[in-house]
PDB file of C-alpha atoms and ligand atoms in Angstrom:
ATOM      1  CA  UNK A   1     -50.813 -59.854  78.836  1.00  0.00           C
ATOM      2  CA  UNK A   2     -47.107 -59.864  77.928  1.00  0.00           C
ATOM      3  CA  UNK A   3     -47.817 -61.852  74.747  1.00  0.00           C
ATOM      4  CA  UNK A   4     -50.544 -59.452  73.803  1.00  0.00           C
ATOM      5  CA  UNK A   5     -48.212 -56.532  74.310  1.00  0.00           C
ATOM      6  CA  UNK A   6     -45.452 -58.126  72.229  1.00  0.00           C
ATOM      7  CA  UNK A   7     -47.967 -58.940  69.528  1.00  0.00           C
ATOM      8  CA  UNK A   8     -49.228 -55.423  69.664  1.00  0.00           C
ATOM      9  CA  UNK A   9     -45.777 -53.937  69.361  1.00  0.00           C
ATOM     10  CA  UNK A  10     -45.125 -56.229  66.412  1.00  0.00           C
ATOM     11  CA  UNK A  11     -48.347 -55.137  64.773  1.00  0.00           C
ATOM     12  CA  UNK A  12     -48.363 -51.434  65.051  1.00  0.00           C
ATOM     13  CA  UNK A  13     -45.796 -50.097  62.642  1.00  0.00           C
ATOM     14  CA  UNK A  14     -45.152 -46.549  63.806  1.00  0.00           C
ATOM     15  CA  UNK A  15     -45.027 -44.207  60.833  1.00  0.00           C
ATOM     16  CA  UNK A  16     -41.589 -43.113  59.649  1.00  0.00           C
ATOM     17  CA  UNK A  17     -41.894 -39.706  61.264  1.00  0.00           C
ATOM     18  CA  UNK A  18     -41.636 -39.323  65.037  1.00  0.00           C
ATOM     19  CA  UNK A  19     -44.454 -36.798  65.230  1.00  0.00           C
ATOM     20  CA  UNK A  20     -46.273 -37.076  68.515  1.00  0.00           C
ATOM     21  CA  UNK A  21     -49.949 -36.316  68.949  1.00  0.00           C
ATOM     22  CA  UNK A  22     -50.209 -32.672  69.924  1.00  0.00           C
ATOM     23  CA  UNK A  23     -46.981 -31.827  68.086  1.00  0.00           C
ATOM     24  CA  UNK A  24     -48.981 -29.869  65.502  1.00  0.00           C
ATOM     25  CA  UNK A  25     -48.772 -32.649  62.899  1.00  0.00           C
ATOM     26  CA  UNK A  26     -52.015 -34.625  62.730  1.00  0.00           C
ATOM     27  CA  UNK A  27     -51.692 -38.282  63.708  1.00  0.00           C
ATOM     28  CA  UNK A  28     -54.122 -40.939  62.442  1.00  0.00           C
ATOM     29  CA  UNK A  29     -54.206 -44.634  63.312  1.00  0.00           C
ATOM     30  CA  UNK A  30     -55.171 -46.959  60.443  1.00  0.00           C
ATOM     31  CA  UNK A  31     -56.091 -50.483  61.606  1.00  0.00           C
ATOM     32  CA  UNK A  32     -56.148 -52.287  58.253  1.00  0.00           C
ATOM     33  CA  UNK A  33     -57.659 -55.786  57.979  1.00  0.00           C
ATOM     34  CA  UNK A  34     -54.783 -57.443  56.167  1.00  0.00           C
ATOM     35  CA  UNK A  35     -53.522 -58.016  52.617  1.00  0.00           C
ATOM     36  CA  UNK A  36     -55.903 -60.777  51.528  1.00  0.00           C
ATOM     37  CA  UNK A  37     -56.752 -59.397  48.103  1.00  0.00           C
ATOM     38  CA  UNK A  38     -55.645 -57.052  45.353  1.00  0.00           C
ATOM     39  CA  UNK A  39     -58.496 -54.793  46.420  1.00  0.00           C
ATOM     40  CA  UNK A  40     -57.107 -54.575  49.969  1.00  0.00           C
ATOM     41  CA  UNK A  41     -53.598 -53.826  48.740  1.00  0.00           C
ATOM     42  CA  UNK A  42     -54.900 -50.992  46.560  1.00  0.00           C
ATOM     43  CA  UNK A  43     -56.983 -49.686  49.453  1.00  0.00           C
ATOM     44  CA  UNK A  44     -53.956 -49.614  51.778  1.00  0.00           C
ATOM     45  CA  UNK A  45     -51.828 -47.885  49.147  1.00  0.00           C
ATOM     46  CA  UNK A  46     -54.463 -45.236  48.510  1.00  0.00           C
ATOM     47  CA  UNK A  47     -54.760 -44.281  52.171  1.00  0.00           C
ATOM     48  CA  UNK A  48     -51.016 -44.356  52.873  1.00  0.00           C
ATOM     49  CA  UNK A  49     -50.245 -42.223  49.799  1.00  0.00           C
ATOM     50  CA  UNK A  50     -52.906 -39.655  50.695  1.00  0.00           C
ATOM     51  CA  UNK A  51     -51.634 -39.396  54.279  1.00  0.00           C
ATOM     52  CA  UNK A  52     -48.153 -38.644  52.958  1.00  0.00           C
ATOM     53  CA  UNK A  53     -49.529 -36.132  50.424  1.00  0.00           C
ATOM     54  CA  UNK A  54     -51.405 -34.292  53.158  1.00  0.00           C
ATOM     55  CA  UNK A  55     -48.599 -34.400  55.727  1.00  0.00           C
ATOM     56  CA  UNK A  56     -50.392 -36.620  58.218  1.00  0.00           C
ATOM     57  CA  UNK A  57     -48.468 -39.031  60.450  1.00  0.00           C
ATOM     58  CA  UNK A  58     -50.118 -42.379  59.628  1.00  0.00           C
ATOM     59  CA  UNK A  59     -49.772 -45.167  62.217  1.00  0.00           C
ATOM     60  CA  UNK A  60     -50.448 -48.370  60.259  1.00  0.00           C
ATOM     61  CA  UNK A  61     -51.245 -51.877  61.459  1.00  0.00           C
ATOM     62  CA  UNK A  62     -51.957 -55.003  59.405  1.00  0.00           C
ATOM     63  CA  UNK A  63     -54.270 -57.258  61.426  1.00  0.00           C
ATOM     64  CA  UNK A  64     -53.490 -60.270  59.228  1.00  0.00           C
ATOM     65  CA  UNK A  65     -57.213 -61.108  58.976  1.00  0.00           C
ATOM     66  CA  UNK A  66     -57.670 -61.359  62.742  1.00  0.00           C
ATOM     67  CA  UNK A  67     -60.212 -59.228  64.602  1.00  0.00           C
ATOM     68  CA  UNK A  68     -58.262 -59.499  67.842  1.00  0.00           C
ATOM     69  CA  UNK A  69     -55.298 -57.873  66.117  1.00  0.00           C
ATOM     70  CA  UNK A  70     -57.468 -55.043  64.855  1.00  0.00           C
ATOM     71  CA  UNK A  71     -58.778 -54.452  68.370  1.00  0.00           C
ATOM     72  CA  UNK A  72     -55.232 -54.526  69.785  1.00  0.00           C
ATOM     73  CA  UNK A  73     -54.178 -51.932  67.231  1.00  0.00           C
ATOM     74  CA  UNK A  74     -57.144 -49.712  68.123  1.00  0.00           C
ATOM     75  CA  UNK A  75     -56.174 -49.904  71.803  1.00  0.00           C
ATOM     76  CA  UNK A  76     -52.646 -48.840  70.893  1.00  0.00           C
ATOM     77  CA  UNK A  77     -53.893 -45.874  68.900  1.00  0.00           C
ATOM     78  CA  UNK A  78     -56.083 -44.836  71.835  1.00  0.00           C
ATOM     79  CA  UNK A  79     -53.113 -45.145  74.204  1.00  0.00           C
ATOM     80  CA  UNK A  80     -51.013 -43.063  71.821  1.00  0.00           C
ATOM     81  CA  UNK A  81     -53.691 -40.369  71.805  1.00  0.00           C
ATOM     82  CA  UNK A  82     -53.989 -40.178  68.013  1.00  0.00           C
ATOM     83  CA  UNK A  83     -56.143 -37.444  66.512  1.00  0.00           C
ATOM     84  CA  UNK A  84     -58.366 -39.854  64.578  1.00  0.00           C
ATOM     85  CA  UNK A  85     -58.785 -43.529  63.674  1.00  0.00           C
ATOM     86  CA  UNK A  86     -59.501 -45.159  60.304  1.00  0.00           C
ATOM     87  CA  UNK A  87     -61.140 -48.563  60.772  1.00  0.00           C
ATOM     88  CA  UNK A  88     -62.280 -51.067  58.101  1.00  0.00           C
ATOM     89  CA  UNK A  89     -63.880 -53.559  60.537  1.00  0.00           C
ATOM     90  CA  UNK A  90     -63.191 -57.131  59.460  1.00  0.00           C
ATOM     91  CA  UNK A  91     -66.570 -58.277  60.794  1.00  0.00           C
ATOM     92  CA  UNK A  92     -69.723 -56.441  61.837  1.00  0.00           C
ATOM     93  CA  UNK A  93     -69.738 -57.408  65.514  1.00  0.00           C
ATOM     94  CA  UNK A  94     -67.367 -57.288  68.498  1.00  0.00           C
ATOM     95  CA  UNK A  95     -66.041 -53.749  68.173  1.00  0.00           C
ATOM     96  CA  UNK A  96     -68.427 -51.946  70.536  1.00  0.00           C
ATOM     97  CA  UNK A  97     -66.199 -52.033  73.682  1.00  0.00           C
ATOM     98  CA  UNK A  98     -63.103 -50.637  72.001  1.00  0.00           C
ATOM     99  CA  UNK A  99     -65.173 -48.056  70.094  1.00  0.00           C
ATOM    100  CA  UNK A 100     -66.568 -46.927  73.460  1.00  0.00           C
ATOM    101  CA  UNK A 101     -62.992 -46.466  74.686  1.00  0.00           C
ATOM    102  CA  UNK A 102     -62.142 -44.408  71.589  1.00  0.00           C
ATOM    103  CA  UNK A 103     -65.201 -42.238  72.187  1.00  0.00           C
ATOM    104  CA  UNK A 104     -64.268 -41.815  75.870  1.00  0.00           C
ATOM    105  CA  UNK A 105     -60.804 -40.701  74.726  1.00  0.00           C
ATOM    106  CA  UNK A 106     -62.408 -38.159  72.383  1.00  0.00           C
ATOM    107  CA  UNK A 107     -60.929 -39.835  69.279  1.00  0.00           C
ATOM    108  CA  UNK A 108     -63.200 -39.763  66.199  1.00  0.00           C
ATOM    109  CA  UNK A 109     -63.467 -43.059  64.301  1.00  0.00           C
ATOM    110  CA  UNK A 110     -64.054 -43.101  60.545  1.00  0.00           C
ATOM    111  CA  UNK A 111     -65.265 -46.469  59.260  1.00  0.00           C
ATOM    112  CA  UNK A 112     -64.028 -47.229  55.762  1.00  0.00           C
ATOM    113  CA  UNK A 113     -64.924 -50.083  53.435  1.00  0.00           C
ATOM    114  CA  UNK A 114     -67.072 -52.055  55.901  1.00  0.00           C
ATOM    115  CA  UNK A 115     -69.479 -51.142  58.693  1.00  0.00           C
ATOM    116  CA  UNK A 116     -70.200 -52.395  62.205  1.00  0.00           C
ATOM    117  CA  UNK A 117     -73.250 -53.256  64.262  1.00  0.00           C
ATOM    118  CA  UNK A 118     -73.319 -51.059  67.391  1.00  0.00           C
ATOM    119  CA  UNK A 119     -76.073 -50.075  69.812  1.00  0.00           C
ATOM    120  CA  UNK A 120     -74.776 -46.493  69.968  1.00  0.00           C
ATOM    121  CA  UNK A 121     -74.432 -44.824  66.531  1.00  0.00           C
ATOM    122  CA  UNK A 122     -72.237 -42.095  68.026  1.00  0.00           C
ATOM    123  CA  UNK A 123     -69.419 -44.663  68.352  1.00  0.00           C
ATOM    124  CA  UNK A 124     -68.281 -43.764  64.843  1.00  0.00           C
ATOM    125  CA  UNK A 125     -68.481 -40.489  62.940  1.00  0.00           C
ATOM    126  CA  UNK A 126     -69.165 -41.802  59.434  1.00  0.00           C
ATOM    127  CA  UNK A 127     -69.021 -44.903  57.243  1.00  0.00           C
ATOM    128  CA  UNK A 128     -67.358 -44.471  53.849  1.00  0.00           C
ATOM    129  CA  UNK A 129     -67.914 -47.507  51.649  1.00  0.00           C
ATOM    130  CA  UNK A 130     -69.827 -49.139  48.822  1.00  0.00           C
ATOM    131  CA  UNK A 131     -73.424 -50.362  48.853  1.00  0.00           C
ATOM    132  CA  UNK A 132     -72.738 -54.096  48.968  1.00  0.00           C
ATOM    133  CA  UNK A 133     -76.391 -55.095  48.603  1.00  0.00           C
ATOM    134  CA  UNK A 134     -76.562 -53.117  45.360  1.00  0.00           C
ATOM    135  CA  UNK A 135     -73.335 -54.744  44.170  1.00  0.00           C
ATOM    136  CA  UNK A 136     -74.908 -58.182  44.696  1.00  0.00           C
ATOM    137  CA  UNK A 137     -78.040 -57.082  42.874  1.00  0.00           C
ATOM    138  CA  UNK A 138     -75.967 -55.828  39.920  1.00  0.00           C
ATOM    139  CA  UNK A 139     -74.105 -59.145  39.707  1.00  0.00           C
ATOM    140  CA  UNK A 140     -77.420 -61.017  39.676  1.00  0.00           C
ATOM    141  CA  UNK A 141     -78.945 -58.718  37.051  1.00  0.00           C
ATOM    142  CA  UNK A 142     -75.938 -59.165  34.763  1.00  0.00           C
ATOM    143  CA  UNK A 143     -76.017 -62.955  35.187  1.00  0.00           C
ATOM    144  CA  UNK A 144     -79.776 -63.106  34.540  1.00  0.00           C
ATOM    145  CA  UNK A 145     -79.386 -61.067  31.377  1.00  0.00           C
ATOM    146  CA  UNK A 146     -76.402 -63.118  30.175  1.00  0.00           C
ATOM    147  CA  UNK A 147     -77.916 -66.548  30.876  1.00  0.00           C
ATOM    148  CA  UNK A 148     -81.491 -65.762  29.846  1.00  0.00           C
ATOM    149  CA  UNK A 149     -82.560 -66.324  33.454  1.00  0.00           C
ATOM    150  CA  UNK A 150     -81.352 -69.921  33.648  1.00  0.00           C
ATOM    151  CA  UNK A 151     -78.338 -70.884  35.793  1.00  0.00           C
ATOM    152  CA  UNK A 152     -77.224 -73.457  38.345  1.00  0.00           C
ATOM    153  CA  UNK A 153     -74.985 -71.276  40.473  1.00  0.00           C
ATOM    154  CA  UNK A 154     -72.044 -71.985  42.798  1.00  0.00           C
ATOM    155  CA  UNK A 155     -71.479 -69.073  45.198  1.00  0.00           C
ATOM    156  CA  UNK A 156     -68.061 -68.280  46.693  1.00  0.00           C
ATOM    157  CA  UNK A 157     -68.704 -66.161  49.777  1.00  0.00           C
ATOM    158  CA  UNK A 158     -66.408 -63.676  51.475  1.00  0.00           C
ATOM    159  CA  UNK A 159     -65.224 -63.893  55.081  1.00  0.00           C
ATOM    160  CA  UNK A 160     -67.833 -65.141  57.535  1.00  0.00           C
ATOM    161  CA  UNK A 161     -69.468 -62.228  59.375  1.00  0.00           C
ATOM    162  CA  UNK A 162     -67.998 -59.558  57.102  1.00  0.00           C
ATOM    163  CA  UNK A 163     -70.437 -56.872  55.919  1.00  0.00           C
ATOM    164  CA  UNK A 164     -69.565 -57.321  52.215  1.00  0.00           C
ATOM    165  CA  UNK A 165     -70.116 -61.084  52.456  1.00  0.00           C
ATOM    166  CA  UNK A 166     -73.446 -60.698  54.253  1.00  0.00           C
ATOM    167  CA  UNK A 167     -74.764 -57.957  51.997  1.00  0.00           C
ATOM    168  CA  UNK A 168     -73.441 -59.199  48.652  1.00  0.00           C
ATOM    169  CA  UNK A 169     -75.155 -62.514  49.392  1.00  0.00           C
ATOM    170  CA  UNK A 170     -78.373 -60.696  50.303  1.00  0.00           C
ATOM    171  CA  UNK A 171     -78.294 -58.507  47.197  1.00  0.00           C
ATOM    172  CA  UNK A 172     -77.571 -61.398  44.848  1.00  0.00           C
ATOM    173  CA  UNK A 173     -80.326 -63.531  46.388  1.00  0.00           C
ATOM    174  CA  UNK A 174     -82.824 -60.694  45.919  1.00  0.00           C
ATOM    175  CA  UNK A 175     -81.633 -60.246  42.330  1.00  0.00           C
ATOM    176  CA  UNK A 176     -82.203 -63.902  41.353  1.00  0.00           C
ATOM    177  CA  UNK A 177     -85.410 -64.294  43.375  1.00  0.00           C
ATOM    178  CA  UNK A 178     -87.495 -63.333  40.343  1.00  0.00           C
ATOM    179  CA  UNK A 179     -85.944 -66.082  38.181  1.00  0.00           C
ATOM    180  CA  UNK A 180     -87.235 -69.568  39.086  1.00  0.00           C
ATOM    181  CA  UNK A 181     -84.598 -71.180  36.852  1.00  0.00           C
ATOM    182  CA  UNK A 182     -81.683 -69.408  38.563  1.00  0.00           C
ATOM    183  CA  UNK A 183     -80.669 -71.410  41.610  1.00  0.00           C
ATOM    184  CA  UNK A 184     -77.743 -71.160  44.012  1.00  0.00           C
ATOM    185  CA  UNK A 185     -77.014 -74.882  44.420  1.00  0.00           C
ATOM    186  CA  UNK A 186     -73.904 -74.496  46.593  1.00  0.00           C
ATOM    187  CA  UNK A 187     -72.342 -71.720  48.706  1.00  0.00           C
ATOM    188  CA  UNK A 188     -69.134 -71.694  50.738  1.00  0.00           C
ATOM    189  CA  UNK A 189     -66.893 -69.043  52.278  1.00  0.00           C
ATOM    190  CA  UNK A 190     -63.435 -68.754  50.718  1.00  0.00           C
ATOM    191  CA  UNK A 191     -62.407 -65.725  52.799  1.00  0.00           C
ATOM    192  CA  UNK A 192     -61.928 -63.346  49.831  1.00  0.00           C
ATOM    193  CA  UNK A 193     -58.700 -65.083  48.768  1.00  0.00           C
ATOM    194  CA  UNK A 194     -57.728 -66.591  45.406  1.00  0.00           C
ATOM    195  CA  UNK A 195     -56.196 -69.718  46.964  1.00  0.00           C
ATOM    196  CA  UNK A 196     -59.258 -70.542  49.030  1.00  0.00           C
ATOM    197  CA  UNK A 197     -61.570 -69.761  46.121  1.00  0.00           C
ATOM    198  CA  UNK A 198     -59.728 -72.287  43.946  1.00  0.00           C
ATOM    199  CA  UNK A 199     -59.583 -74.891  46.719  1.00  0.00           C
ATOM    200  CA  UNK A 200     -63.279 -74.613  47.620  1.00  0.00           C
ATOM    201  CA  UNK A 201     -64.541 -74.855  44.060  1.00  0.00           C
ATOM    202  CA  UNK A 202     -62.111 -77.664  43.207  1.00  0.00           C
ATOM    203  CA  UNK A 203     -63.695 -79.818  45.900  1.00  0.00           C
ATOM    204  CA  UNK A 204     -67.230 -79.011  44.742  1.00  0.00           C
ATOM    205  CA  UNK A 205     -66.400 -79.715  41.088  1.00  0.00           C
ATOM    206  CA  UNK A 206     -65.543 -83.271  42.108  1.00  0.00           C
ATOM    207  CA  UNK A 207     -69.211 -83.892  43.038  1.00  0.00           C
ATOM    208  CA  UNK A 208     -72.020 -84.698  40.559  1.00  0.00           C
ATOM    209  CA  UNK A 209     -73.838 -81.479  41.509  1.00  0.00           C
ATOM    210  CA  UNK A 210     -70.635 -79.516  41.067  1.00  0.00           C
ATOM    211  CA  UNK A 211     -70.153 -80.908  37.604  1.00  0.00           C
ATOM    212  CA  UNK A 212     -73.608 -79.604  36.731  1.00  0.00           C
ATOM    213  CA  UNK A 213     -73.056 -75.934  37.510  1.00  0.00           C
ATOM    214  CA  UNK A 214     -73.415 -73.385  34.725  1.00  0.00           C
ATOM    215  CA  UNK A 215     -72.390 -70.259  36.666  1.00  0.00           C
ATOM    216  CA  UNK A 216     -70.178 -69.063  39.514  1.00  0.00           C
ATOM    217  CA  UNK A 217     -70.879 -65.955  41.613  1.00  0.00           C
ATOM    218  CA  UNK A 218     -67.870 -64.855  43.664  1.00  0.00           C
ATOM    219  CA  UNK A 219     -68.087 -62.082  46.273  1.00  0.00           C
ATOM    220  CA  UNK A 220     -64.724 -60.754  45.045  1.00  0.00           C
ATOM    221  CA  UNK A 221     -62.420 -60.995  42.047  1.00  0.00           C
ATOM    222  CA  UNK A 222     -59.651 -62.850  43.865  1.00  0.00           C
ATOM    223  CA  UNK A 223     -61.944 -65.797  44.617  1.00  0.00           C
ATOM    224  CA  UNK A 224     -63.310 -65.630  41.059  1.00  0.00           C
ATOM    225  CA  UNK A 225     -59.768 -65.843  39.641  1.00  0.00           C
ATOM    226  CA  UNK A 226     -59.172 -68.914  41.805  1.00  0.00           C
ATOM    227  CA  UNK A 227     -62.444 -70.377  40.535  1.00  0.00           C
ATOM    228  CA  UNK A 228     -61.360 -69.837  36.933  1.00  0.00           C
ATOM    229  CA  UNK A 229     -58.239 -71.906  37.628  1.00  0.00           C
ATOM    230  CA  UNK A 230     -60.304 -74.682  39.238  1.00  0.00           C
ATOM    231  CA  UNK A 231     -62.745 -74.752  36.309  1.00  0.00           C
ATOM    232  CA  UNK A 232     -59.967 -74.893  33.701  1.00  0.00           C
ATOM    233  CA  UNK A 233     -58.295 -77.769  35.561  1.00  0.00           C
ATOM    234  CA  UNK A 234     -61.391 -79.955  35.095  1.00  0.00           C
ATOM    235  CA  UNK A 235     -61.829 -79.025  31.447  1.00  0.00           C
ATOM    236  CA  UNK A 236     -64.651 -76.508  31.877  1.00  0.00           C
ATOM    237  CA  UNK A 237     -64.517 -73.487  29.571  1.00  0.00           C
ATOM    238  CA  UNK A 238     -65.278 -70.299  31.553  1.00  0.00           C
ATOM    239  CA  UNK A 239     -67.106 -67.868  29.290  1.00  0.00           C
ATOM    240  CA  UNK A 240     -68.354 -70.754  27.136  1.00  0.00           C
ATOM    241  CA  UNK A 241     -69.892 -73.511  29.237  1.00  0.00           C
ATOM    242  CA  UNK A 242     -69.785 -71.739  32.608  1.00  0.00           C
ATOM    243  CA  UNK A 243     -70.324 -68.041  33.317  1.00  0.00           C
ATOM    244  CA  UNK A 244     -68.375 -66.385  36.137  1.00  0.00           C
ATOM    245  CA  UNK A 245     -69.371 -63.067  37.708  1.00  0.00           C
ATOM    246  CA  UNK A 246     -67.653 -61.277  40.586  1.00  0.00           C
ATOM    247  CA  UNK A 247     -67.164 -57.958  42.376  1.00  0.00           C
ATOM    248  CA  UNK A 248     -64.280 -55.496  42.957  1.00  0.00           C
ATOM    249  CA  UNK A 249     -63.007 -54.496  39.490  1.00  0.00           C
ATOM    250  CA  UNK A 250     -59.270 -55.120  40.075  1.00  0.00           C
ATOM    251  CA  UNK A 251     -56.900 -55.065  37.107  1.00  0.00           C
ATOM    252  CA  UNK A 252     -56.477 -58.856  36.946  1.00  0.00           C
ATOM    253  CA  UNK A 253     -60.257 -59.176  36.709  1.00  0.00           C
ATOM    254  CA  UNK A 254     -60.419 -56.621  33.911  1.00  0.00           C
ATOM    255  CA  UNK A 255     -57.761 -58.617  32.065  1.00  0.00           C
ATOM    256  CA  UNK A 256     -59.743 -61.846  32.583  1.00  0.00           C
ATOM    257  CA  UNK A 257     -62.896 -60.165  31.238  1.00  0.00           C
ATOM    258  CA  UNK A 258     -60.933 -58.923  28.219  1.00  0.00           C
ATOM    259  CA  UNK A 259     -59.624 -62.483  27.741  1.00  0.00           C
ATOM    260  CA  UNK A 260     -63.203 -63.824  27.787  1.00  0.00           C
ATOM    261  CA  UNK A 261     -62.859 -66.066  30.875  1.00  0.00           C
ATOM    262  CA  UNK A 262     -64.441 -63.812  33.521  1.00  0.00           C
ATOM    263  CA  UNK A 263     -67.853 -62.590  32.397  1.00  0.00           C
ATOM    264  CA  UNK A 264     -68.305 -59.503  34.526  1.00  0.00           C
ATOM    265  CA  UNK A 265     -66.865 -57.646  37.489  1.00  0.00           C
ATOM    266  CA  UNK A 266     -68.968 -55.185  39.481  1.00  0.00           C
ATOM    267  CA  UNK A 267     -66.705 -52.330  40.560  1.00  0.00           C
ATOM    268  CA  UNK A 268     -66.122 -51.601  44.255  1.00  0.00           C
ATOM    269  CA  UNK A 269     -63.558 -48.818  44.254  1.00  0.00           C
ATOM    270  CA  UNK A 270     -60.828 -49.115  46.944  1.00  0.00           C
ATOM    271  CA  UNK A 271     -59.125 -45.818  45.997  1.00  0.00           C
ATOM    272  CA  UNK A 272     -60.748 -43.779  48.755  1.00  0.00           C
ATOM    273  CA  UNK A 273     -57.693 -42.071  50.288  1.00  0.00           C
ATOM    274  CA  UNK A 274     -58.546 -38.529  49.081  1.00  0.00           C
ATOM    275  CA  UNK A 275     -62.160 -38.863  50.259  1.00  0.00           C
ATOM    276  CA  UNK A 276     -61.099 -40.244  53.651  1.00  0.00           C
ATOM    277  CA  UNK A 277     -58.710 -37.357  54.299  1.00  0.00           C
ATOM    278  CA  UNK A 278     -61.233 -34.770  53.112  1.00  0.00           C
ATOM    279  CA  UNK A 279     -63.524 -36.193  55.797  1.00  0.00           C
ATOM    280  CA  UNK A 280     -60.787 -36.324  58.462  1.00  0.00           C
ATOM    281  CA  UNK A 281     -59.902 -32.680  57.785  1.00  0.00           C
ATOM    282  CA  UNK A 282     -63.564 -31.637  57.962  1.00  0.00           C
ATOM    283  CA  UNK A 283     -63.826 -33.405  61.322  1.00  0.00           C
ATOM    284  CA  UNK A 284     -60.637 -31.666  62.447  1.00  0.00           C
ATOM    285  CA  UNK A 285     -62.201 -28.292  61.591  1.00  0.00           C
ATOM    286  CA  UNK A 286     -65.254 -29.171  63.669  1.00  0.00           C
ATOM    287  CA  UNK A 287     -67.493 -29.425  60.621  1.00  0.00           C
ATOM    288  CA  UNK A 288     -70.227 -32.058  60.450  1.00  0.00           C
ATOM    289  CA  UNK A 289     -69.891 -34.887  57.928  1.00  0.00           C
ATOM    290  CA  UNK A 290     -72.556 -37.167  56.498  1.00  0.00           C
ATOM    291  CA  UNK A 291     -73.120 -40.325  58.523  1.00  0.00           C
ATOM    292  CA  UNK A 292     -72.972 -42.491  55.396  1.00  0.00           C
ATOM    293  CA  UNK A 293     -70.868 -41.789  52.314  1.00  0.00           C
ATOM    294  CA  UNK A 294     -71.522 -44.288  49.516  1.00  0.00           C
ATOM    295  CA  UNK A 295     -68.639 -44.803  47.091  1.00  0.00           C
ATOM    296  CA  UNK A 296     -69.781 -45.260  43.461  1.00  0.00           C
ATOM    297  CA  UNK A 297     -68.822 -48.014  41.037  1.00  0.00           C
ATOM    298  CA  UNK A 298     -69.641 -49.322  37.561  1.00  0.00           C
ATOM    299  CA  UNK A 299     -70.277 -52.708  35.957  1.00  0.00           C
ATOM    300  CA  UNK A 300     -67.655 -54.022  33.554  1.00  0.00           C
ATOM    301  CA  UNK A 301     -67.975 -56.786  30.974  1.00  0.00           C
ATOM    302  CA  UNK A 302     -66.816 -57.443  27.390  1.00  0.00           C
ATOM    303  CA  UNK A 303     -68.813 -54.423  26.186  1.00  0.00           C
ATOM    304  CA  UNK A 304     -66.747 -51.813  28.059  1.00  0.00           C
ATOM    305  CA  UNK A 305     -63.695 -53.369  29.720  1.00  0.00           C
ATOM    306  CA  UNK A 306     -61.168 -52.715  26.945  1.00  0.00           C
ATOM    307  CA  UNK A 307     -61.752 -48.987  26.804  1.00  0.00           C
ATOM    308  CA  UNK A 308     -61.559 -48.802  30.619  1.00  0.00           C
ATOM    309  CA  UNK A 309     -58.451 -50.978  31.136  1.00  0.00           C
ATOM    310  CA  UNK A 310     -55.733 -48.428  30.205  1.00  0.00           C
ATOM    311  CA  UNK A 311     -56.792 -45.942  32.859  1.00  0.00           C
ATOM    312  CA  UNK A 312     -57.509 -48.311  35.741  1.00  0.00           C
ATOM    313  CA  UNK A 313     -55.960 -47.057  38.990  1.00  0.00           C
ATOM    314  CA  UNK A 314     -55.898 -50.516  40.662  1.00  0.00           C
TER     315      UNK A 314
HETATM  316  C1  GZL B   1     -65.094 -54.497  49.984  1.00  0.00           C
HETATM  317  C2  GZL B   1     -63.963 -55.133  50.768  1.00  0.00           C
HETATM  318  C3  GZL B   1     -63.728 -56.555  50.332  1.00  0.00           C
HETATM  319  C4  GZL B   1     -63.333 -56.700  48.864  1.00  0.00           C
HETATM  320  C5  GZL B   1     -62.375 -57.842  48.950  1.00  0.00           C
HETATM  321  O1  GZL B   1     -65.287 -53.159  50.417  1.00  0.00           O
HETATM  322  O2  GZL B   1     -64.237 -55.122  52.149  1.00  0.00           O
HETATM  323  O3  GZL B   1     -62.639 -57.066  51.106  1.00  0.00           O
HETATM  324  O4  GZL B   1     -64.412 -56.970  48.009  1.00  0.00           O
HETATM  325  C6  GZL B   1     -61.600 -57.486  50.191  1.00  0.00           C
HETATM  326  O5  GZL B   1     -61.535 -58.000  47.836  1.00  0.00           O
HETATM  327  O6  GZL B   1     -60.879 -58.556  50.670  1.00  0.00           O
END
């Protein structure tokens, strides 16, 4: 128990102000997943900046990719009696007990970015995030159009059990189902990170089947950027003899599309701070909010990336 407490204290970085719940200033606990990708960093920045703009006391924790750390942080926020909780759940399962405790404490929970599987829908107020199945479908549609419906595909999957990994896989599979000559010949989780994306594809490229791939589908840009490095190291020419498509729309991906190495990135906008605090303030006023708020996104390839690059917010 002592270790858990020490870990917890190390995790929960109390916001700079010393506002206490009930002191008039609204206090929100934000149990962030980690800092695994450029998307995540932009997401954290957006929410922190909006909290400061709106005068909220934000209690932030970085779970360093571990669900147990997220749950510890949630328990701290409940003990502190925060006014609300922002939770991007790292995986879909395992949060029901602590969400029951938050409900018992009368603390509303806003899910951002990813959703959870719970038996009681009242355990969270709303889920603000993208439609990951549609993102997977869009990636498949772009790849089918670009390859004429013929591709031997290596798939780099996100974190095991994470909603975006599950649903982006589902959406992509449904998108290629109508093309008998588009086959996913290999799939492996690389945890949404660039390093693991490079490492996983490097190993596969050493096999005969790996040498035969003509496309890579990565569940996020960071893994796709790692894949581009792995492909270049074995003499493949991304954009020429292998087509890479991914999701997120981070600046480095836009630059790779403009450079002709990454073929397409399907946007999944992490800049949701203003929307999240609009929702938190509606909840604070006792107003009802929609159960599901889908964040929009576009599809970016050589046809439109250059005009979009200068104004990208992340
Ligand atoms: C998507 C988000 C995913 C991003 C990754 O909403 O959960 O997690 O696609 C991030 O870059 O790591």
